[in-house]
Short mmCIF file of C-alpha atoms and ligand atoms in Angstrom, two decimals:
data_model
loop_
_atom_site.label_atom_id
_atom_site.label_comp_id
_atom_site.label_asym_id
_atom_site.label_seq_id
_atom_site.Cartn_x
_atom_site.Cartn_y
_atom_site.Cartn_z
CA MET F 619 107.67 115.59 146.70
CA GLU F 620 111.37 115.04 147.53
CA GLY F 621 112.29 111.75 149.19
CA ARG F 622 109.59 109.40 147.96
CA THR F 623 108.87 107.22 144.96
CA ARG F 624 106.65 109.02 142.49
CA THR F 625 103.84 107.38 140.62
CA VAL F 626 102.83 107.81 136.99
CA ALA F 627 99.57 106.70 135.39
CA PHE F 628 99.12 106.01 131.67
CA VAL F 629 96.02 106.51 129.58
CA THR F 630 96.65 104.82 126.22
CA LEU F 631 94.55 105.41 123.12
CA GLY F 632 94.68 103.76 119.74
CA CYS F 633 96.20 100.59 118.42
CA ALA F 634 98.42 97.83 119.77
CA LYS F 635 101.52 99.71 118.61
CA ASN F 636 100.66 102.52 121.02
CA GLU F 637 100.22 99.98 123.81
CA VAL F 638 103.77 98.80 123.14
CA ASP F 639 105.01 102.41 123.24
CA SER F 640 103.29 102.94 126.61
CA ARG F 641 104.85 99.74 127.92
CA ASP F 642 108.29 100.91 126.74
CA MET F 643 107.84 104.32 128.38
CA ALA F 644 106.67 102.60 131.59
CA ALA F 645 109.81 100.44 131.57
CA LEU F 646 112.02 103.54 131.17
CA LEU F 647 110.19 105.29 134.01
CA ALA F 648 110.48 102.25 136.26
CA GLN F 649 114.22 102.16 135.60
CA ALA F 650 114.35 105.82 136.60
CA GLY F 651 112.63 105.01 139.91
CA TYR F 652 108.99 105.76 139.12
CA ARG F 653 106.16 103.42 140.02
CA ILE F 654 103.40 102.82 137.47
CA ALA F 655 99.95 103.45 138.95
CA ASP F 656 96.68 102.07 137.62
CA ASP F 657 94.57 104.95 138.86
CA PRO F 658 95.20 108.42 137.35
CA GLU F 659 93.41 109.99 140.34
CA ARG F 660 96.16 108.78 142.68
CA ALA F 661 99.19 109.44 140.47
CA ASP F 662 101.85 112.16 140.74
CA ALA F 663 101.83 112.58 136.96
CA ILE F 664 99.61 111.44 134.09
CA ILE F 665 100.70 110.53 130.57
CA VAL F 666 98.04 110.39 127.86
CA ASN F 667 99.53 108.43 124.95
CA THR F 668 97.46 109.65 122.02
CA CYS F 669 96.35 108.29 118.66
CA SER F 670 95.80 110.68 115.78
CA PHE F 671 95.86 108.81 112.49
CA ILE F 672 92.28 109.81 111.65
CA GLN F 673 89.97 112.54 112.90
CA PRO F 674 87.78 110.32 115.13
CA ALA F 675 90.93 109.01 116.86
CA THR F 676 92.15 112.58 117.41
CA GLU F 677 88.76 113.51 118.91
CA GLU F 678 88.90 110.52 121.25
CA SER F 679 92.40 111.52 122.34
CA ILE F 680 91.30 115.10 123.03
CA GLU F 681 88.44 113.77 125.14
CA ALA F 682 90.86 111.63 127.17
CA ILE F 683 93.18 114.63 127.66
CA LEU F 684 90.29 116.81 128.85
CA ASP F 685 89.08 114.05 131.20
CA ALA F 686 92.55 113.84 132.72
CA ALA F 687 92.77 117.63 132.88
CA ALA F 688 89.54 117.71 134.91
CA LEU F 689 91.03 115.63 137.73
CA ASP F 690 91.56 117.63 140.94
CA GLY F 691 95.34 117.22 141.02
CA VAL F 692 95.78 118.36 137.43
CA ARG F 693 93.38 121.29 137.81
CA GLY F 694 95.14 122.39 140.97
CA GLY F 695 98.52 122.29 139.21
CA ALA F 696 100.08 119.62 141.46
CA VAL F 697 99.90 116.78 138.92
CA PRO F 698 101.53 117.43 135.54
CA LEU F 699 99.68 116.13 132.48
CA VAL F 700 101.91 114.95 129.64
CA VAL F 701 100.53 114.44 126.13
CA ALA F 702 102.59 111.86 124.26
CA GLY F 703 102.50 109.92 121.00
CA CYS F 704 100.84 110.63 117.68
CA MET F 705 99.07 113.94 118.42
CA PRO F 706 102.21 115.91 119.28
CA ALA F 707 103.96 114.21 116.35
CA ARG F 708 101.21 115.24 113.96
CA TYR F 709 100.35 118.72 115.19
CA GLY F 710 103.68 119.87 116.71
CA ASP F 711 103.79 123.32 118.25
CA GLU F 712 100.16 124.08 117.38
CA LEU F 713 99.09 121.85 120.24
CA ALA F 714 100.55 123.97 123.04
CA ALA F 715 98.13 126.79 122.20
CA GLU F 716 95.18 124.41 121.83
CA LEU F 717 95.80 122.42 124.99
CA PRO F 718 97.10 124.71 127.75
CA GLU F 719 96.07 121.98 130.25
CA ALA F 720 99.12 119.95 129.23
CA ALA F 721 102.44 120.55 130.99
CA ALA F 722 104.51 118.92 128.23
CA PHE F 723 104.23 117.30 124.82
CA VAL F 724 106.32 114.26 123.92
CA PRO F 725 106.03 113.12 120.27
CA CYS F 726 106.72 109.49 119.34
CA SER F 727 110.28 110.31 118.29
CA ARG F 728 111.12 111.68 121.77
CA GLU F 729 109.45 109.05 123.95
CA ASP F 730 112.90 107.73 124.96
CA SER F 731 113.33 110.93 126.98
CA ILE F 732 110.11 110.49 129.00
CA ALA F 733 111.95 110.08 132.34
CA GLU F 734 113.91 113.31 131.84
CA VAL F 735 110.69 115.13 130.93
CA LEU F 736 108.99 113.94 134.12
CA ASP F 737 112.08 114.63 136.25
CA GLY F 738 111.95 118.19 134.90
CA LEU F 739 108.25 118.61 135.63
CA LEU F 740 108.44 117.11 139.11
CA GLY F 741 111.60 118.93 140.17
CA GLY F 742 114.17 116.13 140.10
CA PRO F 743 114.41 112.37 139.83
CA SER F 744 112.10 110.06 141.73
CA ALA F 745 113.54 109.00 145.13
CA CYS F 746 113.73 105.29 144.44
CA ALA F 747 116.21 105.52 141.56
CA ALA F 748 117.19 101.86 141.94
CA ALA F 749 113.66 100.51 141.52
CA PRO F 750 113.43 97.32 139.44
CA PRO F 751 112.31 97.63 135.83
CA ALA F 752 108.58 97.47 135.18
CA ASP F 753 107.31 93.95 134.72
CA ALA F 754 106.66 93.95 131.01
CA ALA F 755 104.50 90.86 131.36
CA ALA F 756 102.27 92.11 134.16
CA ASP F 757 99.54 93.38 131.86
CA GLY F 758 97.34 91.91 129.17
CA GLY F 759 96.97 88.31 130.33
CA PRO F 760 98.92 85.57 128.54
CA SER F 761 99.43 87.58 125.36
CA ALA F 762 101.85 90.42 124.55
CA TYR F 763 102.53 92.69 121.60
CA VAL F 764 106.06 93.19 120.32
CA LYS F 765 106.76 95.98 117.87
CA ILE F 766 109.34 94.97 115.25
CA SER F 767 109.63 98.24 113.32
CA ASP F 768 108.22 101.74 113.23
CA GLY F 769 107.28 104.22 110.52
CA CYS F 770 106.24 103.61 106.95
CA ASP F 771 107.55 104.52 103.49
CA ARG F 772 104.51 103.58 101.46
CA PHE F 773 102.75 106.94 101.58
CA CYS F 774 99.27 105.67 100.83
CA SER F 775 97.48 108.82 99.70
CA TYR F 776 94.97 108.81 102.60
CA CYS F 777 97.36 108.02 105.44
CA THR F 778 99.03 110.28 108.01
CA ILE F 779 101.27 107.59 109.51
CA PRO F 780 104.43 108.34 107.46
CA PHE F 781 104.17 111.99 108.62
CA ILE F 782 103.53 111.03 112.24
CA ARG F 783 105.88 108.06 112.63
CA GLY F 784 108.54 108.91 110.06
CA ARG F 785 110.38 106.66 107.62
CA TYR F 786 110.36 102.90 107.96
CA HIS F 787 112.98 101.52 110.33
CA SER F 788 113.28 97.90 111.46
CA PHE F 789 114.31 97.19 115.01
CA PRO F 790 117.41 94.97 115.29
CA GLN F 791 116.79 91.22 115.48
CA GLN F 792 118.77 90.86 118.73
CA ASP F 793 116.58 93.47 120.46
CA ILE F 794 113.40 91.71 119.31
CA GLN F 795 114.75 88.31 120.41
CA ARG F 796 115.69 89.73 123.82
CA GLU F 797 112.25 91.30 124.31
CA VAL F 798 110.47 88.13 123.24
CA ALA F 799 112.65 85.95 125.52
CA ALA F 800 111.86 88.23 128.50
CA LEU F 801 108.13 88.06 127.81
CA VAL F 802 108.18 84.29 127.41
CA ALA F 803 110.22 83.92 130.61
CA ALA F 804 107.59 86.06 132.36
CA GLY F 805 104.85 83.63 131.31
CA LYS F 806 103.48 84.97 128.04
CA ARG F 807 102.13 82.22 125.75
CA GLU F 808 101.43 84.35 122.70
CA ILE F 809 103.57 87.04 121.08
CA VAL F 810 101.85 89.27 118.55
CA LEU F 811 104.35 90.88 116.18
CA VAL F 812 103.16 94.32 115.09
CA ALA F 813 104.41 97.22 112.97
CA GLN F 814 102.94 99.61 110.43
CA ASP F 815 104.28 97.39 107.65
CA THR F 816 105.27 94.10 109.26
CA GLY F 817 106.16 92.30 106.04
CA ARG F 818 108.97 94.75 105.22
CA TRP F 819 110.88 93.93 108.39
CA GLY F 820 114.61 93.44 107.89
CA THR F 821 115.00 94.87 104.39
CA ASP F 822 116.58 98.10 105.71
CA LEU F 823 118.94 96.54 108.26
CA PRO F 824 122.74 96.70 107.71
CA GLU F 825 122.58 92.92 107.21
CA PRO F 826 119.24 92.59 105.42
CA SER F 827 116.87 89.90 106.62
CA THR F 828 113.22 88.95 106.26
CA LEU F 829 110.13 88.61 108.42
CA ALA F 830 110.09 84.90 107.53
CA ALA F 831 113.63 84.42 108.89
CA LEU F 832 112.76 86.38 112.05
CA VAL F 833 109.57 84.49 112.88
CA ASP F 834 111.22 81.19 111.99
CA THR F 835 114.01 81.91 114.52
CA LEU F 836 111.54 82.97 117.20
CA ALA F 837 109.26 79.96 116.65
CA GLU F 838 112.22 77.56 116.89
CA ALA F 839 113.54 79.22 120.05
CA HIS F 840 110.15 79.21 121.83
CA PRO F 841 108.25 76.11 120.69
CA ASP F 842 105.53 76.45 123.37
CA THR F 843 104.67 80.03 122.44
CA TRP F 844 102.36 81.18 119.67
CA PHE F 845 103.62 83.84 117.27
CA ARG F 846 101.05 85.92 115.44
CA LEU F 847 101.73 88.29 112.53
CA MET F 848 99.62 91.43 112.08
CA TYR F 849 99.50 94.12 109.35
CA ILE F 850 101.30 92.45 106.44
CA GLN F 851 100.80 94.36 103.21
CA PRO F 852 99.99 92.03 100.26
CA GLU F 853 103.49 92.57 98.83
CA GLY F 854 104.93 91.19 102.08
CA ILE F 855 103.32 87.76 101.65
CA THR F 856 106.33 85.96 100.18
CA ASP F 857 106.68 82.23 99.47
CA GLU F 858 109.27 82.10 102.27
CA LEU F 859 106.79 83.59 104.73
CA VAL F 860 103.97 81.25 103.65
CA ASP F 861 106.38 78.31 104.15
CA ALA F 862 107.31 79.55 107.63
CA VAL F 863 103.66 79.89 108.68
CA ALA F 864 102.70 76.53 107.17
CA SER F 865 105.62 74.62 108.66
CA HIS F 866 105.49 75.76 112.31
CA GLY F 867 102.55 74.75 114.47
CA ASN F 868 103.33 77.64 116.80
CA ILE F 869 103.19 80.36 114.11
CA CYS F 870 99.47 81.09 114.07
CA SER F 871 97.68 80.01 110.89
CA TYR F 872 96.39 83.54 110.68
CA LEU F 873 97.33 86.43 108.44
CA ASP F 874 96.13 90.01 108.65
CA ILE F 875 96.52 91.58 105.21
CA PRO F 876 95.14 95.12 104.81
CA LEU F 877 93.85 95.33 101.24
CA GLN F 878 91.85 98.62 101.62
CA HIS F 879 89.93 98.10 98.33
CA CYS F 880 89.80 95.71 95.40
CA ASN F 881 89.25 98.05 92.46
CA GLY F 882 92.49 98.70 90.56
CA ASP F 883 91.74 102.39 89.84
CA ILE F 884 90.80 103.12 93.45
CA LEU F 885 93.93 101.32 94.66
CA LYS F 886 96.02 103.37 92.25
CA ALA F 887 94.48 106.58 93.60
CA MET F 888 95.33 105.28 97.06
CA ASN F 889 98.96 104.92 95.87
CA ARG F 890 98.63 101.19 96.36
CA THR F 891 98.78 98.26 93.96
CA GLY F 892 96.66 95.22 93.14
CA ASP F 893 93.15 94.41 92.03
CA ALA F 894 90.41 91.92 92.81
CA GLY F 895 91.88 89.22 90.56
CA ARG F 896 95.34 89.37 92.14
CA PHE F 897 93.91 89.46 95.65
CA LEU F 898 91.64 86.47 95.02
CA GLU F 899 94.62 84.60 93.61
CA LEU F 900 96.65 85.42 96.75
CA ILE F 901 93.80 84.33 99.04
CA GLY F 902 93.43 81.07 97.10
CA ARG F 903 97.17 80.38 97.38
CA LEU F 904 97.13 81.00 101.14
CA ARG F 905 94.14 78.69 101.60
CA ARG F 906 95.88 76.00 99.58
CA ASP F 907 99.30 76.26 101.26
CA VAL F 908 98.40 77.00 104.89
CA PRO F 909 95.89 74.49 106.27
CA ASP F 910 92.92 76.10 108.05
CA VAL F 911 94.41 79.58 107.66
CA ALA F 912 92.25 82.42 109.01
CA LEU F 913 92.43 85.65 107.03
CA ARG F 914 91.66 89.21 108.12
CA THR F 915 91.62 92.40 106.09
CA THR F 916 90.57 96.03 106.35
CA LEU F 917 88.67 97.94 103.67
CA ILE F 918 87.82 101.60 103.12
CA CYS F 919 84.41 102.68 101.78
CA GLY F 920 83.75 105.96 100.00
CA PHE F 921 87.31 106.80 98.87
CA PRO F 922 87.24 109.92 96.63
CA GLY F 923 85.92 109.03 93.20
CA GLU F 924 84.46 105.69 94.28
CA THR F 925 81.46 105.09 92.04
CA GLU F 926 78.48 102.94 92.90
CA GLU F 927 79.85 100.32 90.44
CA GLN F 928 83.25 100.29 92.13
CA PHE F 929 81.58 99.94 95.50
CA GLU F 930 79.47 97.04 94.16
CA GLU F 931 82.71 95.44 92.97
CA LEU F 932 83.98 95.66 96.56
CA CYS F 933 80.77 94.01 97.84
CA ASP F 934 81.15 91.19 95.29
CA PHE F 935 84.79 90.77 96.29
CA VAL F 936 83.88 90.39 99.98
CA GLU F 937 81.31 87.74 99.06
CA GLU F 938 83.71 85.84 96.83
CA ALA F 939 86.81 86.07 99.02
CA GLU F 940 85.03 84.62 102.08
CA LEU F 941 87.51 86.12 104.50
CA ASP F 942 87.22 85.25 108.18
CA TYR F 943 87.29 88.85 109.40
CA VAL F 944 86.87 92.16 107.60
CA GLY F 945 87.30 95.55 109.29
CA ILE F 946 85.41 98.22 107.32
CA PHE F 947 85.90 101.96 107.71
CA PRO F 948 84.48 105.02 105.97
CA PHE F 949 87.11 107.14 104.22
CA SER F 950 88.31 109.99 106.44
CA PRO F 951 89.84 113.02 104.67
CA GLU F 952 92.86 113.89 106.78
CA ASP F 953 94.57 117.28 106.66
CA GLY F 954 97.89 117.13 104.88
CA THR F 955 97.12 114.00 102.84
CA ARG F 956 96.72 113.92 99.07
CA ALA F 957 93.45 112.01 99.23
CA ALA F 958 91.81 114.83 101.18
CA GLU F 959 92.40 117.09 98.16
CA LEU F 960 91.25 114.64 95.47
CA PRO F 961 88.21 115.53 93.37
CA GLY F 962 85.07 113.42 93.72
CA GLN F 963 84.84 113.41 97.51
CA VAL F 964 81.94 111.14 98.50
CA ASP F 965 79.40 112.76 100.80
CA ASP F 966 79.20 111.58 104.41
CA ASP F 967 75.74 109.98 104.13
CA THR F 968 76.83 107.88 101.17
CA LYS F 969 80.06 106.86 102.94
CA GLN F 970 78.13 105.79 106.04
CA GLU F 971 75.50 103.97 104.00
CA ARG F 972 78.13 102.08 101.97
CA THR F 973 80.10 101.25 105.12
CA GLN F 974 77.03 99.80 106.81
CA ARG F 975 75.98 97.89 103.68
CA LEU F 976 79.42 96.31 103.37
CA ARG F 977 79.56 95.53 107.10
CA ASP F 978 76.24 93.66 106.81
CA ILE F 979 77.59 91.64 103.89
CA ALA F 980 80.87 90.92 105.67
CA ASP F 981 79.06 89.86 108.87
CA ALA F 982 76.91 87.40 106.94
CA VAL F 983 79.89 85.99 105.00
CA SER F 984 82.17 85.73 108.05
CA SER F 985 79.45 84.14 110.22
CA ALA F 986 79.12 81.35 107.67
CA VAL F 987 82.89 80.94 107.34
CA ILE F 988 83.35 80.79 111.12
CA ALA F 989 80.44 78.34 111.53
CA ARG F 990 82.42 75.85 109.42
CA ARG F 991 84.85 75.53 112.32
CA VAL F 992 82.31 73.53 114.35
CA GLY F 993 83.71 70.06 115.00
CA ARG F 994 87.37 71.06 114.60
CA ARG F 995 89.82 70.14 117.36
CA VAL F 996 92.08 73.10 118.04
CA PRO F 997 94.26 74.45 120.84
CA VAL F 998 92.72 77.36 122.74
CA LEU F 999 94.79 79.83 124.71
CA VAL F 1000 92.84 80.45 127.91
CA CYS F 1001 92.92 84.22 128.47
CA GLY F 1002 90.74 84.75 131.54
CA ILE F 1003 87.81 83.80 133.76
CA GLU F 1004 84.70 85.95 134.05
CA GLU F 1005 83.06 86.67 137.42
CA ASP F 1006 80.54 83.88 136.90
CA GLY F 1007 83.36 81.38 136.30
CA GLN F 1008 83.04 81.32 132.50
CA ARG F 1009 86.43 80.68 130.87
CA PHE F 1010 87.32 82.54 127.69
CA GLY F 1011 90.22 82.31 125.34
CA ARG F 1012 91.21 82.42 121.69
CA THR F 1013 92.16 79.93 119.00
CA GLN F 1014 94.94 80.63 116.51
CA ALA F 1015 92.18 81.95 114.24
CA GLN F 1016 91.35 84.79 116.66
CA ALA F 1017 93.70 87.73 117.24
CA PRO F 1018 93.48 89.64 120.53
CA GLU F 1019 90.92 92.45 120.74
CA VAL F 1020 89.56 92.24 117.19
CA ASP F 1021 88.29 88.75 116.36
CA GLY F 1022 86.04 87.68 119.23
CA ALA F 1023 86.60 84.96 121.83
CA THR F 1024 86.17 81.25 122.38
CA PHE F 1025 84.25 80.29 125.52
CA LEU F 1026 85.28 77.00 127.06
CA ASP F 1027 84.43 74.80 130.01
CA ALA F 1028 87.80 74.36 131.76
CA GLY F 1029 91.36 75.64 132.01
CA GLU F 1030 93.34 78.34 133.77
CA PRO F 1031 94.67 81.54 132.16
CA GLY F 1032 97.80 80.69 130.21
CA ASP F 1033 96.79 77.04 129.63
CA MET F 1034 96.50 75.83 126.04
CA PRO F 1035 94.12 72.84 126.10
CA THR F 1036 92.83 71.18 122.94
CA CYS F 1037 89.12 71.89 122.47
CA VAL F 1038 86.48 70.71 120.10
CA ILE F 1039 84.49 73.65 118.72
CA THR F 1040 80.84 72.98 119.50
CA ASP F 1041 79.07 76.14 118.38
CA THR F 1042 79.59 79.62 116.92
CA LEU F 1043 77.66 82.86 117.08
CA ILE F 1044 78.83 85.35 114.44
CA TYR F 1045 82.45 85.89 115.60
CA GLU F 1046 82.30 84.09 118.97
CA MET F 1047 82.88 80.36 119.42
CA GLU F 1048 82.21 77.77 122.09
CA GLY F 1049 84.42 74.79 122.80
CA GLU F 1050 84.79 71.82 125.10
CA VAL F 1051 88.17 70.75 126.39
CA CYS F 1052 89.03 67.34 124.97
CA GLY F 1053 92.75 67.07 125.66
CA ARG F 1054 95.82 68.78 127.08
S1 SF4 H 2223 101.03 101.02 104.44
FE1 SF4 H 2223 99.65 101.49 106.17
S2 SF4 H 2223 100.83 102.86 107.53
FE2 SF4 H 2223 101.89 102.80 105.54
S3 SF4 H 2223 101.11 104.57 104.43
FE3 SF4 H 2223 99.83 102.79 103.81
S4 SF4 H 2223 98.09 102.79 105.25
FE4 SF4 H 2223 99.68 104.15 106.10
#
């Protein structure tokens, strides 16, 4: 393979944070002279960037690894298969014995060395060592994720993330500003700030700062770009942050606050704080202070010890809170977590039944909440055009990938026309362009 530019294909599993990690690895590889290929069947090496925070995610990652391992090049030994990300971080050396198909394992903490790993596997650096960096804006339409920190110190009793990703560490403000500026210059119209615990950003820096100060600076510097905040723990919703969101038209009136439950005893067993009363008070404050704010949360059903009464309390909470979007998951007992060892494990049938019951309630509540948007005039970020010419995009109330789309009658990807919302169907909306 000496003397030519080598190609690498990525298969990325899991959440937006993993997508950012794949993009960062791709940029490092491009700097080292590799070309990023879309098609794993035509690549000189394949990287599967895995997710492993719960068992179903691990199973999906294993499936993707085995699919890649079945490709002719990998089976024949000519194409090395690299397993990166959360699985090697979580399972360490055990993996080598379980997955002999993989040529190397690169945990999250060593992803900066991805080019050296591939150079080693392919027998030296790629020929085109002066290749330009990967175009960070080439993927994902007009929207891009930017990770502002990694790791988590909260140690919720059910969660593997602190073991996989390590202690919380904020990325420096200058690095984030530089990354955002490059994405905006490359045409991105929406920057989605992500982390495991977004609201804590800045508190651990040598010169401590806050998420509110960061997003305020970014919104001022890029007035034509939307900024969206994901994964803010309730404790991270400060008055300063609410002011920042309320006072900038380009900070999306949208907050994603993972609550996980509303019963105080269950939250305590989760090593979290709060209760239904405090959460309803927070939601009321946000609705009062941030006009037309859209709110998303995630909830867990069937945590160990959850009684039918506590589950009913969660159902009542979902009805009363009237959140725009609720992600609902059955509790998953993960090896190495305290919650997996707690007494009172709820059986699988009950967990599934409660999850479905709560999803039905949340769908009915959210459909009604979203239907109230009919008649509003709002900017829509046009994200793409389907084969039949149908335009689709998102309002500030819809985050990428999770909250549905808005279908509209005109506009090119990257445009942000004003639309009047004419109809809704559960999470989807329809709009007509009424201004630029
Ligand atoms: S805050 Fe989120 S990432 Fe951190 S331990 Fe809790 S669930 Fe896990």
